[in-house]
Short mmCIF file of C-alpha atoms in Angstrom, two decimals:
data_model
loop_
_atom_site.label_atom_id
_atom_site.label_comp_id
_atom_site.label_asym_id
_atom_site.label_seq_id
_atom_site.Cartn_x
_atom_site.Cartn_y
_atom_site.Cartn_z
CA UNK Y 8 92.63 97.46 85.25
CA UNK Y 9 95.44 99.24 83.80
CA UNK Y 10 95.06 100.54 79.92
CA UNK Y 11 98.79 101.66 79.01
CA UNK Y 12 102.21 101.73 80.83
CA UNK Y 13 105.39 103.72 80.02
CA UNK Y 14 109.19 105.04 80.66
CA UNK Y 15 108.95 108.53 81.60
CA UNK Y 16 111.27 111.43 83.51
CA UNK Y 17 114.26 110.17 82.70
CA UNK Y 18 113.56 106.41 82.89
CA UNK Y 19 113.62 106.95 86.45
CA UNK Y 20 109.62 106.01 86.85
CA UNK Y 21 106.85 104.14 85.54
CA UNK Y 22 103.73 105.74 84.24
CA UNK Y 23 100.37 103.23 84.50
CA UNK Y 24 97.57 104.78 83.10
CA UNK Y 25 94.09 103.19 84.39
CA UNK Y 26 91.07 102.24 82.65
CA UNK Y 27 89.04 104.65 84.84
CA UNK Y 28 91.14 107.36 84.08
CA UNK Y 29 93.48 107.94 86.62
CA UNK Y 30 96.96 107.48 86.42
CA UNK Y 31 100.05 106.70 88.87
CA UNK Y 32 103.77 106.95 89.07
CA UNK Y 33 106.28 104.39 90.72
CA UNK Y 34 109.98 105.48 91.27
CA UNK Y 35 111.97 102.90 89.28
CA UNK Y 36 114.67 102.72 92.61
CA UNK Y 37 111.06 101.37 94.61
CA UNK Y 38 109.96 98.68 91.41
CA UNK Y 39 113.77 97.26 91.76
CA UNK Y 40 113.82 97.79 95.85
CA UNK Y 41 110.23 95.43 95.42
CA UNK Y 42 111.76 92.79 92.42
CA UNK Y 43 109.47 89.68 92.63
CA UNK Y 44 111.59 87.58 90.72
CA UNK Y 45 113.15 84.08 92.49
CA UNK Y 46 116.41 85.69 92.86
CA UNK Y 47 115.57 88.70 94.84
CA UNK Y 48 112.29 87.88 96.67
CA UNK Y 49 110.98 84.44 98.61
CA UNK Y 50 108.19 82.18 97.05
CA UNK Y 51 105.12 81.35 99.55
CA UNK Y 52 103.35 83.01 102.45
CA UNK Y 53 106.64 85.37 104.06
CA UNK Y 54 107.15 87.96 101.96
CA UNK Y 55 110.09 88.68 102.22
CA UNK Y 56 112.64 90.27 100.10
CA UNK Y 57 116.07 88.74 99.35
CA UNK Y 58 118.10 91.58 97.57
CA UNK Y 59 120.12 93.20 100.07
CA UNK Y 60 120.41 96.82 100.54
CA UNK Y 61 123.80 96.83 99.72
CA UNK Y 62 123.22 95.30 96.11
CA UNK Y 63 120.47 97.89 95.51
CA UNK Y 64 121.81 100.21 92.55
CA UNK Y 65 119.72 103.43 94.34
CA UNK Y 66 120.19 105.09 90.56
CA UNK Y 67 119.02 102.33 88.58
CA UNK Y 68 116.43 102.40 85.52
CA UNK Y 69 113.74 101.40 83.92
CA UNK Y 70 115.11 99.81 80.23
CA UNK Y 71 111.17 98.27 79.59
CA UNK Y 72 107.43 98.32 80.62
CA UNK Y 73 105.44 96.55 78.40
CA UNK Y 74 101.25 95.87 79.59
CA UNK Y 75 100.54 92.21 79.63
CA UNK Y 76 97.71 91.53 76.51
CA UNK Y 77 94.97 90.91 79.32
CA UNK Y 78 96.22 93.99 81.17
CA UNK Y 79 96.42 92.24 84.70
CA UNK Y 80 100.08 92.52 84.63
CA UNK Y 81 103.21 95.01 83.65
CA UNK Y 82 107.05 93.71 82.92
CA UNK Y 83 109.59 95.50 83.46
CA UNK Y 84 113.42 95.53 82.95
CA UNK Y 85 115.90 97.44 84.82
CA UNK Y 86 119.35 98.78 84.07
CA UNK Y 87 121.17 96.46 86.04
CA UNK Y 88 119.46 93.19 83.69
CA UNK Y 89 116.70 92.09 86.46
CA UNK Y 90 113.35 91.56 85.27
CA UNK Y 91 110.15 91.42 86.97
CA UNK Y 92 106.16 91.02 86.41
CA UNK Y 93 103.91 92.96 88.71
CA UNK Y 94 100.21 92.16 88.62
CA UNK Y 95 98.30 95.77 88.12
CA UNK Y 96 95.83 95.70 91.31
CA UNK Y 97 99.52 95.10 93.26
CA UNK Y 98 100.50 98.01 91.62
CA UNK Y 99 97.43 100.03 92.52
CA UNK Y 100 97.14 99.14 96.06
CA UNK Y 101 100.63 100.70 96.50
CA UNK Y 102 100.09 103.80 94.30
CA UNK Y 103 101.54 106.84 95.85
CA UNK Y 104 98.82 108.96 95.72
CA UNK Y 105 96.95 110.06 98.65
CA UNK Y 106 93.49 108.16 98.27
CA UNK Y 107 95.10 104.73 98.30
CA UNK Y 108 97.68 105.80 101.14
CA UNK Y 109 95.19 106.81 103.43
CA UNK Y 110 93.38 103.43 102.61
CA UNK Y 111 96.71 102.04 103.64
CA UNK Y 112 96.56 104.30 106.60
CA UNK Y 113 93.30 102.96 107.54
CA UNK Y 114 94.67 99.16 107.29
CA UNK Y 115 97.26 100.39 109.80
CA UNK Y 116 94.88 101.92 112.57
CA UNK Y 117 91.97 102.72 112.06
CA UNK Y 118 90.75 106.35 113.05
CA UNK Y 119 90.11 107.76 116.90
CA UNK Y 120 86.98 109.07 117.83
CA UNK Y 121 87.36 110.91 121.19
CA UNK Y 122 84.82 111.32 123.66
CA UNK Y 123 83.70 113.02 126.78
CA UNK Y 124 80.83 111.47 129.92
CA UNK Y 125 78.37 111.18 127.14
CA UNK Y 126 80.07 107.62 126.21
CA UNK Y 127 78.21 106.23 129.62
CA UNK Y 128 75.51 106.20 127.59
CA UNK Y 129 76.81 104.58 124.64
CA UNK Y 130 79.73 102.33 125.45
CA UNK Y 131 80.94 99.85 123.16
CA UNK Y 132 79.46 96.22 124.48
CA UNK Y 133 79.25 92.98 122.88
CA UNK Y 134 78.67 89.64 124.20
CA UNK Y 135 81.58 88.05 126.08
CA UNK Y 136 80.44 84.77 124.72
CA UNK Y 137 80.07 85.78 121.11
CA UNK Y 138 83.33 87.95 120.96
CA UNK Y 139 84.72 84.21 122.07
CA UNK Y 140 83.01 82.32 119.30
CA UNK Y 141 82.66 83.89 116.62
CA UNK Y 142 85.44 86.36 114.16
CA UNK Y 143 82.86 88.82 112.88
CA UNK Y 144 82.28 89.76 116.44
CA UNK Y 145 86.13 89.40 117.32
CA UNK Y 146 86.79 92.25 114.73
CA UNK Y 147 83.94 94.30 115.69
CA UNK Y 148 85.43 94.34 119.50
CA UNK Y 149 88.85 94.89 118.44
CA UNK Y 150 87.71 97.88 116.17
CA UNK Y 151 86.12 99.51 119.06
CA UNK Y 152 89.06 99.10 121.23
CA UNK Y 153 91.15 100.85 118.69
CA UNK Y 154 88.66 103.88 117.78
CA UNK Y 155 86.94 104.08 121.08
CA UNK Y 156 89.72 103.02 123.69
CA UNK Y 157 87.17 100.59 125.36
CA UNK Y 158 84.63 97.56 124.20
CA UNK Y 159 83.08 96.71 126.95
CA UNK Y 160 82.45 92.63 127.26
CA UNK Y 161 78.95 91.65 128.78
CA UNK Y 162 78.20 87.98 130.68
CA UNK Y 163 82.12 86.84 131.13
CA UNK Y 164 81.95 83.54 133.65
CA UNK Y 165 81.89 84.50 137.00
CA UNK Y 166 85.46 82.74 138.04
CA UNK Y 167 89.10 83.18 136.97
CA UNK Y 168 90.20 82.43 133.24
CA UNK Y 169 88.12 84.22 131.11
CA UNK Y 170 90.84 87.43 131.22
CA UNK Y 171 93.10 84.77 129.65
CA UNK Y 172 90.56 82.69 127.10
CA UNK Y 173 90.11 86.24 125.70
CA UNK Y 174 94.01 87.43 125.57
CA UNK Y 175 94.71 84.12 124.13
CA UNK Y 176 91.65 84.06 121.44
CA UNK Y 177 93.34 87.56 120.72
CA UNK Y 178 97.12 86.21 120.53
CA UNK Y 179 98.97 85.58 124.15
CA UNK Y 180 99.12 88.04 127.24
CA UNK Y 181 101.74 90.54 128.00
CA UNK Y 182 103.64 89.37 131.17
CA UNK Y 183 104.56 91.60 133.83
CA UNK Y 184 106.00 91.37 137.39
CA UNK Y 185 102.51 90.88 138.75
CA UNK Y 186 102.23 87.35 136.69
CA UNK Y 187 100.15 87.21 133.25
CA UNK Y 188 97.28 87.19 135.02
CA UNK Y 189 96.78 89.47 138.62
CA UNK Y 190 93.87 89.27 141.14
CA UNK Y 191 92.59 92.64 142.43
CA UNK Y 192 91.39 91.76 145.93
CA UNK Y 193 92.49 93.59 149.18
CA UNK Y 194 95.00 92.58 151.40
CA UNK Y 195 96.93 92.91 154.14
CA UNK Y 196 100.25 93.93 152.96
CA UNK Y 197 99.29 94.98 149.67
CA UNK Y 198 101.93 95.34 147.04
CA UNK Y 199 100.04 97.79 144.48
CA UNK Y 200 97.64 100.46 146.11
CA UNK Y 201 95.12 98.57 143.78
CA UNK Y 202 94.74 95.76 146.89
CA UNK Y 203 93.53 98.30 149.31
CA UNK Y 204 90.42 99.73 149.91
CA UNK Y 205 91.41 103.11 149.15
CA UNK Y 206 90.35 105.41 146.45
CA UNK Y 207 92.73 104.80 143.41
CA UNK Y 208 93.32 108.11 141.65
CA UNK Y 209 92.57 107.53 137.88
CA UNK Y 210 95.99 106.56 136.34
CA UNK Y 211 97.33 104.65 133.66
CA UNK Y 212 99.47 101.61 134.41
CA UNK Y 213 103.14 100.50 134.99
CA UNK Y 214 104.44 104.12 133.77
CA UNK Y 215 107.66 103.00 134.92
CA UNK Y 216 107.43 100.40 132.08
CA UNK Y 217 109.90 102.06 128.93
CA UNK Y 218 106.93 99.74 126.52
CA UNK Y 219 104.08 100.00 128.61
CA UNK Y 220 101.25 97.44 128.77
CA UNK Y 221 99.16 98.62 126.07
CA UNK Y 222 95.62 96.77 126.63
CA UNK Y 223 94.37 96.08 130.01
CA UNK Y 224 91.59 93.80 130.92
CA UNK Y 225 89.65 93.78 134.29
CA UNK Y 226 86.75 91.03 134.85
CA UNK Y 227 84.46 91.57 137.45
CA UNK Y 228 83.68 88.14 138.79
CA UNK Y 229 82.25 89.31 141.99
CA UNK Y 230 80.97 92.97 142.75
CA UNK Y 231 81.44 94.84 145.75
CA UNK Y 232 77.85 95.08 147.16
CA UNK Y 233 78.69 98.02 149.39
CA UNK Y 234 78.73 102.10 149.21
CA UNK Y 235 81.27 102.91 146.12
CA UNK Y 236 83.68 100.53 144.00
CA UNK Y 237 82.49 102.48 140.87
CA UNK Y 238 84.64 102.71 138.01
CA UNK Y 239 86.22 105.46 136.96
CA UNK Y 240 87.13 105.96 133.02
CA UNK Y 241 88.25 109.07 131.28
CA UNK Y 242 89.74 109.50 127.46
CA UNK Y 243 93.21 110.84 127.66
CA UNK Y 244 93.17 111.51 124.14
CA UNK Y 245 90.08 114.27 124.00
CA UNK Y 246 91.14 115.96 127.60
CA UNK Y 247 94.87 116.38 126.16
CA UNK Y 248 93.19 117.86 122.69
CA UNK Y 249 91.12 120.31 125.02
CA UNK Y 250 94.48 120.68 127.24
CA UNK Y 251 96.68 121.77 124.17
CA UNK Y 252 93.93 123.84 122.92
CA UNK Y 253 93.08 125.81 126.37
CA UNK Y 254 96.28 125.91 128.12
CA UNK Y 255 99.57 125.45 124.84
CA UNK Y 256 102.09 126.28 127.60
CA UNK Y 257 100.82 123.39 130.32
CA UNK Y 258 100.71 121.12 127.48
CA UNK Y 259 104.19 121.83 126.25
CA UNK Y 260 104.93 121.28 129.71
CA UNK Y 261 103.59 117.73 129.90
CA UNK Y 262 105.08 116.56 126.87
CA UNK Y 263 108.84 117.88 127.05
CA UNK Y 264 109.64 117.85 130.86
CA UNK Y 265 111.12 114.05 132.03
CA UNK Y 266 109.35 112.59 135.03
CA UNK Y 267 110.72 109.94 137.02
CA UNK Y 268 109.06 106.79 137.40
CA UNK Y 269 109.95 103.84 139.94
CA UNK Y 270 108.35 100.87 141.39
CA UNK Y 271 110.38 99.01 143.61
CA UNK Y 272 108.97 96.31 145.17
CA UNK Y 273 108.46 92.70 145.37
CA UNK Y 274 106.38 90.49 143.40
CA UNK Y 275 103.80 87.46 145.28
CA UNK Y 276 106.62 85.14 144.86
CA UNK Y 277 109.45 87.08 146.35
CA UNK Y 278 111.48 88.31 143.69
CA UNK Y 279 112.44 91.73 143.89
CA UNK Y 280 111.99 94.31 141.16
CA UNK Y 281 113.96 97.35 140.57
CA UNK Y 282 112.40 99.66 137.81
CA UNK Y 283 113.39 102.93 136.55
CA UNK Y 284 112.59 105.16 133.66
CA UNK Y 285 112.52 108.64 132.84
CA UNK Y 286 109.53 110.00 130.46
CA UNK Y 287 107.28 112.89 130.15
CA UNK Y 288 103.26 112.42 131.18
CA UNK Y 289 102.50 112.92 127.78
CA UNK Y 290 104.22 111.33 124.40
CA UNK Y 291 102.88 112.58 120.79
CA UNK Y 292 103.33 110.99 117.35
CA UNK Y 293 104.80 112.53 114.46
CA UNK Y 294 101.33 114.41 113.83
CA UNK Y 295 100.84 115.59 117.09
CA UNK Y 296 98.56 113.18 118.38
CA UNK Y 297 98.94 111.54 121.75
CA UNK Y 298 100.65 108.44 121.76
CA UNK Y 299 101.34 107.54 125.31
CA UNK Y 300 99.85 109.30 128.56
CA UNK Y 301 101.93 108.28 131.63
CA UNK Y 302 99.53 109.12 134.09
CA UNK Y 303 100.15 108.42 137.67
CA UNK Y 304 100.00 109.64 141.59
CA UNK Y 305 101.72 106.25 142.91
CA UNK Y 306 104.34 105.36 140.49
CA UNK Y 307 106.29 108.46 140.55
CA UNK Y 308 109.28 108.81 142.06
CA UNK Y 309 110.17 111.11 144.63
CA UNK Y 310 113.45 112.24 142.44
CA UNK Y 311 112.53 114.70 140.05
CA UNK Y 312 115.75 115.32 137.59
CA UNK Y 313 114.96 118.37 135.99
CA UNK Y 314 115.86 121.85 136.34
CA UNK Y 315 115.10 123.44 139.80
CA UNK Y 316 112.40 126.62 137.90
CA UNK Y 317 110.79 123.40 135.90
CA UNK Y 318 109.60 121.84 139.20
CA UNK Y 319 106.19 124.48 139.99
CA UNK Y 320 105.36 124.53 136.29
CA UNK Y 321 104.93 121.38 136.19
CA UNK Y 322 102.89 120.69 138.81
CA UNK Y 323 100.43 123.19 137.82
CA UNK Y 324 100.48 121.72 134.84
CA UNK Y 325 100.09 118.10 136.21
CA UNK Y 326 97.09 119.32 138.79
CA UNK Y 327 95.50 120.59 135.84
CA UNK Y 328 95.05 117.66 133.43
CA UNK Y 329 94.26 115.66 136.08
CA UNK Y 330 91.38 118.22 137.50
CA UNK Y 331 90.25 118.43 133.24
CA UNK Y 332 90.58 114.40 133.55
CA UNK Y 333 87.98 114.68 136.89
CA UNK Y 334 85.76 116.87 135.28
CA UNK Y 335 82.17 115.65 134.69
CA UNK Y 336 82.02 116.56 131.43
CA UNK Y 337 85.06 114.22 130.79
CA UNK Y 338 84.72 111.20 133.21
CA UNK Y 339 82.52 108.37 132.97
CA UNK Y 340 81.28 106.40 136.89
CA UNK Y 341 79.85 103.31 136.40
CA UNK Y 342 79.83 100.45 138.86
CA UNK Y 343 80.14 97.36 136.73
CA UNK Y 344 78.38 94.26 136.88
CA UNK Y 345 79.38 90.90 137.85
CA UNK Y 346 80.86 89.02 134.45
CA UNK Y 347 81.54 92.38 132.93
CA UNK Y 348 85.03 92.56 131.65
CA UNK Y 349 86.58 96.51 130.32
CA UNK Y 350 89.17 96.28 127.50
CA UNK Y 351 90.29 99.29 127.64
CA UNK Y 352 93.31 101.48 126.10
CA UNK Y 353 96.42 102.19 128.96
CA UNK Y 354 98.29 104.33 127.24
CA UNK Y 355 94.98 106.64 126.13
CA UNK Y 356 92.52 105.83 128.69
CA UNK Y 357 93.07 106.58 132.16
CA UNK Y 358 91.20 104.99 135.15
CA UNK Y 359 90.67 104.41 138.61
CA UNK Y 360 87.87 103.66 141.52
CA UNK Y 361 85.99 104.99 143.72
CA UNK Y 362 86.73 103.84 147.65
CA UNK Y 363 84.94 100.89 148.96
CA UNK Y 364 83.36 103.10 151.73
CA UNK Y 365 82.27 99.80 154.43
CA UNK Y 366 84.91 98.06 155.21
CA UNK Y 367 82.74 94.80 156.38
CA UNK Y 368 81.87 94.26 152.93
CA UNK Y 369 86.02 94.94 151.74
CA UNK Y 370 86.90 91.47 150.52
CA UNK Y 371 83.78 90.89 148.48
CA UNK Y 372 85.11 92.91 145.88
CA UNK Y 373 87.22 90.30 143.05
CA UNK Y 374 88.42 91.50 139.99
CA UNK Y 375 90.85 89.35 137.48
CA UNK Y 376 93.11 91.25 135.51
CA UNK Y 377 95.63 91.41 132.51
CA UNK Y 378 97.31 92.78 129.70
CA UNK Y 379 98.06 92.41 125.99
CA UNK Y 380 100.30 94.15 124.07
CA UNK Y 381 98.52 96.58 120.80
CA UNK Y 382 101.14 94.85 118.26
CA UNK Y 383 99.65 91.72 118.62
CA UNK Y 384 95.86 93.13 119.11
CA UNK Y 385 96.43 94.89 116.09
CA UNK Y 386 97.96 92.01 114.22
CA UNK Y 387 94.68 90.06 115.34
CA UNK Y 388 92.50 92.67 113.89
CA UNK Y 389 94.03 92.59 110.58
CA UNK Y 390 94.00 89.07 110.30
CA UNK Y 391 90.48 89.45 110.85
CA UNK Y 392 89.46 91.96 108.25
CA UNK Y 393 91.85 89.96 105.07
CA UNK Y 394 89.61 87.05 106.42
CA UNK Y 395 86.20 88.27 106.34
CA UNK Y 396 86.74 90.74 103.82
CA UNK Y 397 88.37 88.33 101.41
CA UNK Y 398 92.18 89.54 101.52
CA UNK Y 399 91.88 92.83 100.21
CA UNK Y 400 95.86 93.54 101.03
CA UNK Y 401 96.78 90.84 98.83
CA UNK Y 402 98.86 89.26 101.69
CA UNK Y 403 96.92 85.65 101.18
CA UNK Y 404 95.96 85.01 104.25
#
């Protein structure tokens, strides 16, 4: 609850001072850029703002503020004659001071907690069937996914669909060139080194991709009973930490030299695809922390267009992480049960499999895949907490 509003500096901001005895400032520019009145902002459930850029007076301000009697609301008046009302908890939830931008922060993603082998003992695992049923355990999965990398999903059915109930419970499933869905059996002329009974090096998928899958699912409906088929799962986010921290120079190197990446090939149906893109193994965000790994053996092309002195660096570089991503203090090996199904992060997590070692016992292995992009997993997840939580945002959902 707010207890007094004023002009000050200029009449370029509004001061609200709160009943608890804090206080906050809003730039008058940001009060008109945010007008709620009919003439500058849609009615109903969009939210959208009508008042073009162009018509914004970027020096306007403030002429009024005046505290509504029950103090759950401020008017104000700007220079160029609009008028507006904004309640006082909209007003607080967009303060500009750091306590309610980093709960803002939070609403956006939620923090990462790294981790090394010691996560086989711990992973994240829920129910397949309750994750499907109910939203309390929706959220709880999708939180996981987005702090841990991973949520493991116990007692899936045993048979195809359940990869693409869950993507579509979630929102809808990322489409590549392999379908929505792929199977993960071996075969004869095998398109992806995935349908052989090879070891897979631990990668992350479709680097070649400029928007990678973000989220990839993999449901074991039947288990290879034979020597090996583990699963291999490391967190690209704490090795590249450890990477930055031990070796600056190989990690510079990963993140600034371009790598080309190619699959050329053709899909089950006959179409042939042609892909291309250039992009360091390692992409940070604006604070430093990884954003996308592009982590692959397979998918890289045999042009390299860089500098001729850039090519040994970076493959000492390269052989590094991925001996740091091998190490057994990083990588988790666990051979996963029929009906399990990994959701797991592709563009922090990296993974792979051990080889299936007797061949007689090759084709028992079956695995249904797919993908889902993190805007929409995200989007579900917020959803989720305005609905439990009772629409703290003040969105209305």
């Amino acid at each position: 609850m707010a207890s007094e509003a004023s002009i000050v500096s200029g009449s370029r901001r509004l001061l609200v001072r709160w009943a608890d005895g804090g206080q906050s400032e809003y730039p008058a520019v940001w009060l008109r850029d945010n007008c709620h009145c009919s003439k500058c902002y849609t009615a109903g459930s969009i939210h959208v703002r009508t008042l073009l850029m162009e018509h914004l007076d970027v020096d306007c301000t403030l002429t009024k503020a005046e505290l509504s009697t029950d103090a759950q609301s401020i008017s104000v008046s700007w220079s160029d004659g609009c008028s507006c009302s904004f309640p006082v908890d909209w007003l607080r939830q967009r303060a500009f001071e750091p306590g309610p931008q980093r709960q803002r922060a939070a609403l956006h993603r939620p923090g990462t907690v790294t981790w090394g082998a010691e996560m086989a003992q711990s992973l994240p695992r829920l129910p397949y069937d309750l994750v499907m049923s109910e939203d309390a355990a929706m959220l709880e999965a999708l939180l996981n996914l987005e702090r841990y990398g991973l949520v493991l999903l116990e007692g899936a059915p045993k048979r195809p669909g359940a990869v693409r109930a869950f993507c579509e419970k979630v929102a809808f499933m990322r489409t590549s060139h392999f379908g929505d869905e792929f199977t993960v059996r071996v075969k004869v002329d095998p398109n992806s080194i995935a349908y052989t009974g090879n070891n897979i090096e631990i990668h992350t998928d479709s680097c070649y991709y400029d928007y990678m899958p973000g989220i990839q699912l993999l449901h074991f409906i039947v288990q290879y009973e034979g020597k090996g088929g583990e699963t291999q799962l490391a967190d690209g986010a704490k090795v590249c930490e450890d990477l930055r921290r031990e070796d600056p120079q190989a990690f510079h190197t990963l993140a600034t030299v371009p790598v080309d990446f190619k699959n050329v090939t053709k899909s089950d149906n006959g179409q042939a695809h042609f892909k291309l893109l250039k992009a360091p193994v390692i992409t940070t965000d604006s604070e430093g922390a990884l954003q996308c790994l592009r982590f692959t053996t397979s998918q890289r092309d045999s042009y390299f267009s860089v500098p001729l002195d850039q090519v040994e660096p970076w493959y000492k570089a390269k052989k590094k992480l991925l001996n740091m991503l091998y190490d057994e203090k990083y990588i988790i090996k666990r051979k996963m049960n029929e009906g399990d199904m990994i959701v797991f992060d592709n563009v922090r997590l990296v993974h792979g499999r051990e080889p299936l070692y007797e061949s007689d016992k090759v084709g028992e292995r079956h695995l249904e895949g797919g993908y889902i992009d993190w805007d929409e997993a995200r989007s579900r997840r917020r959803v989720l907490q305005e609905k439990l939580a009772g629409n703290p945002s003040g969105y209305g959902f």
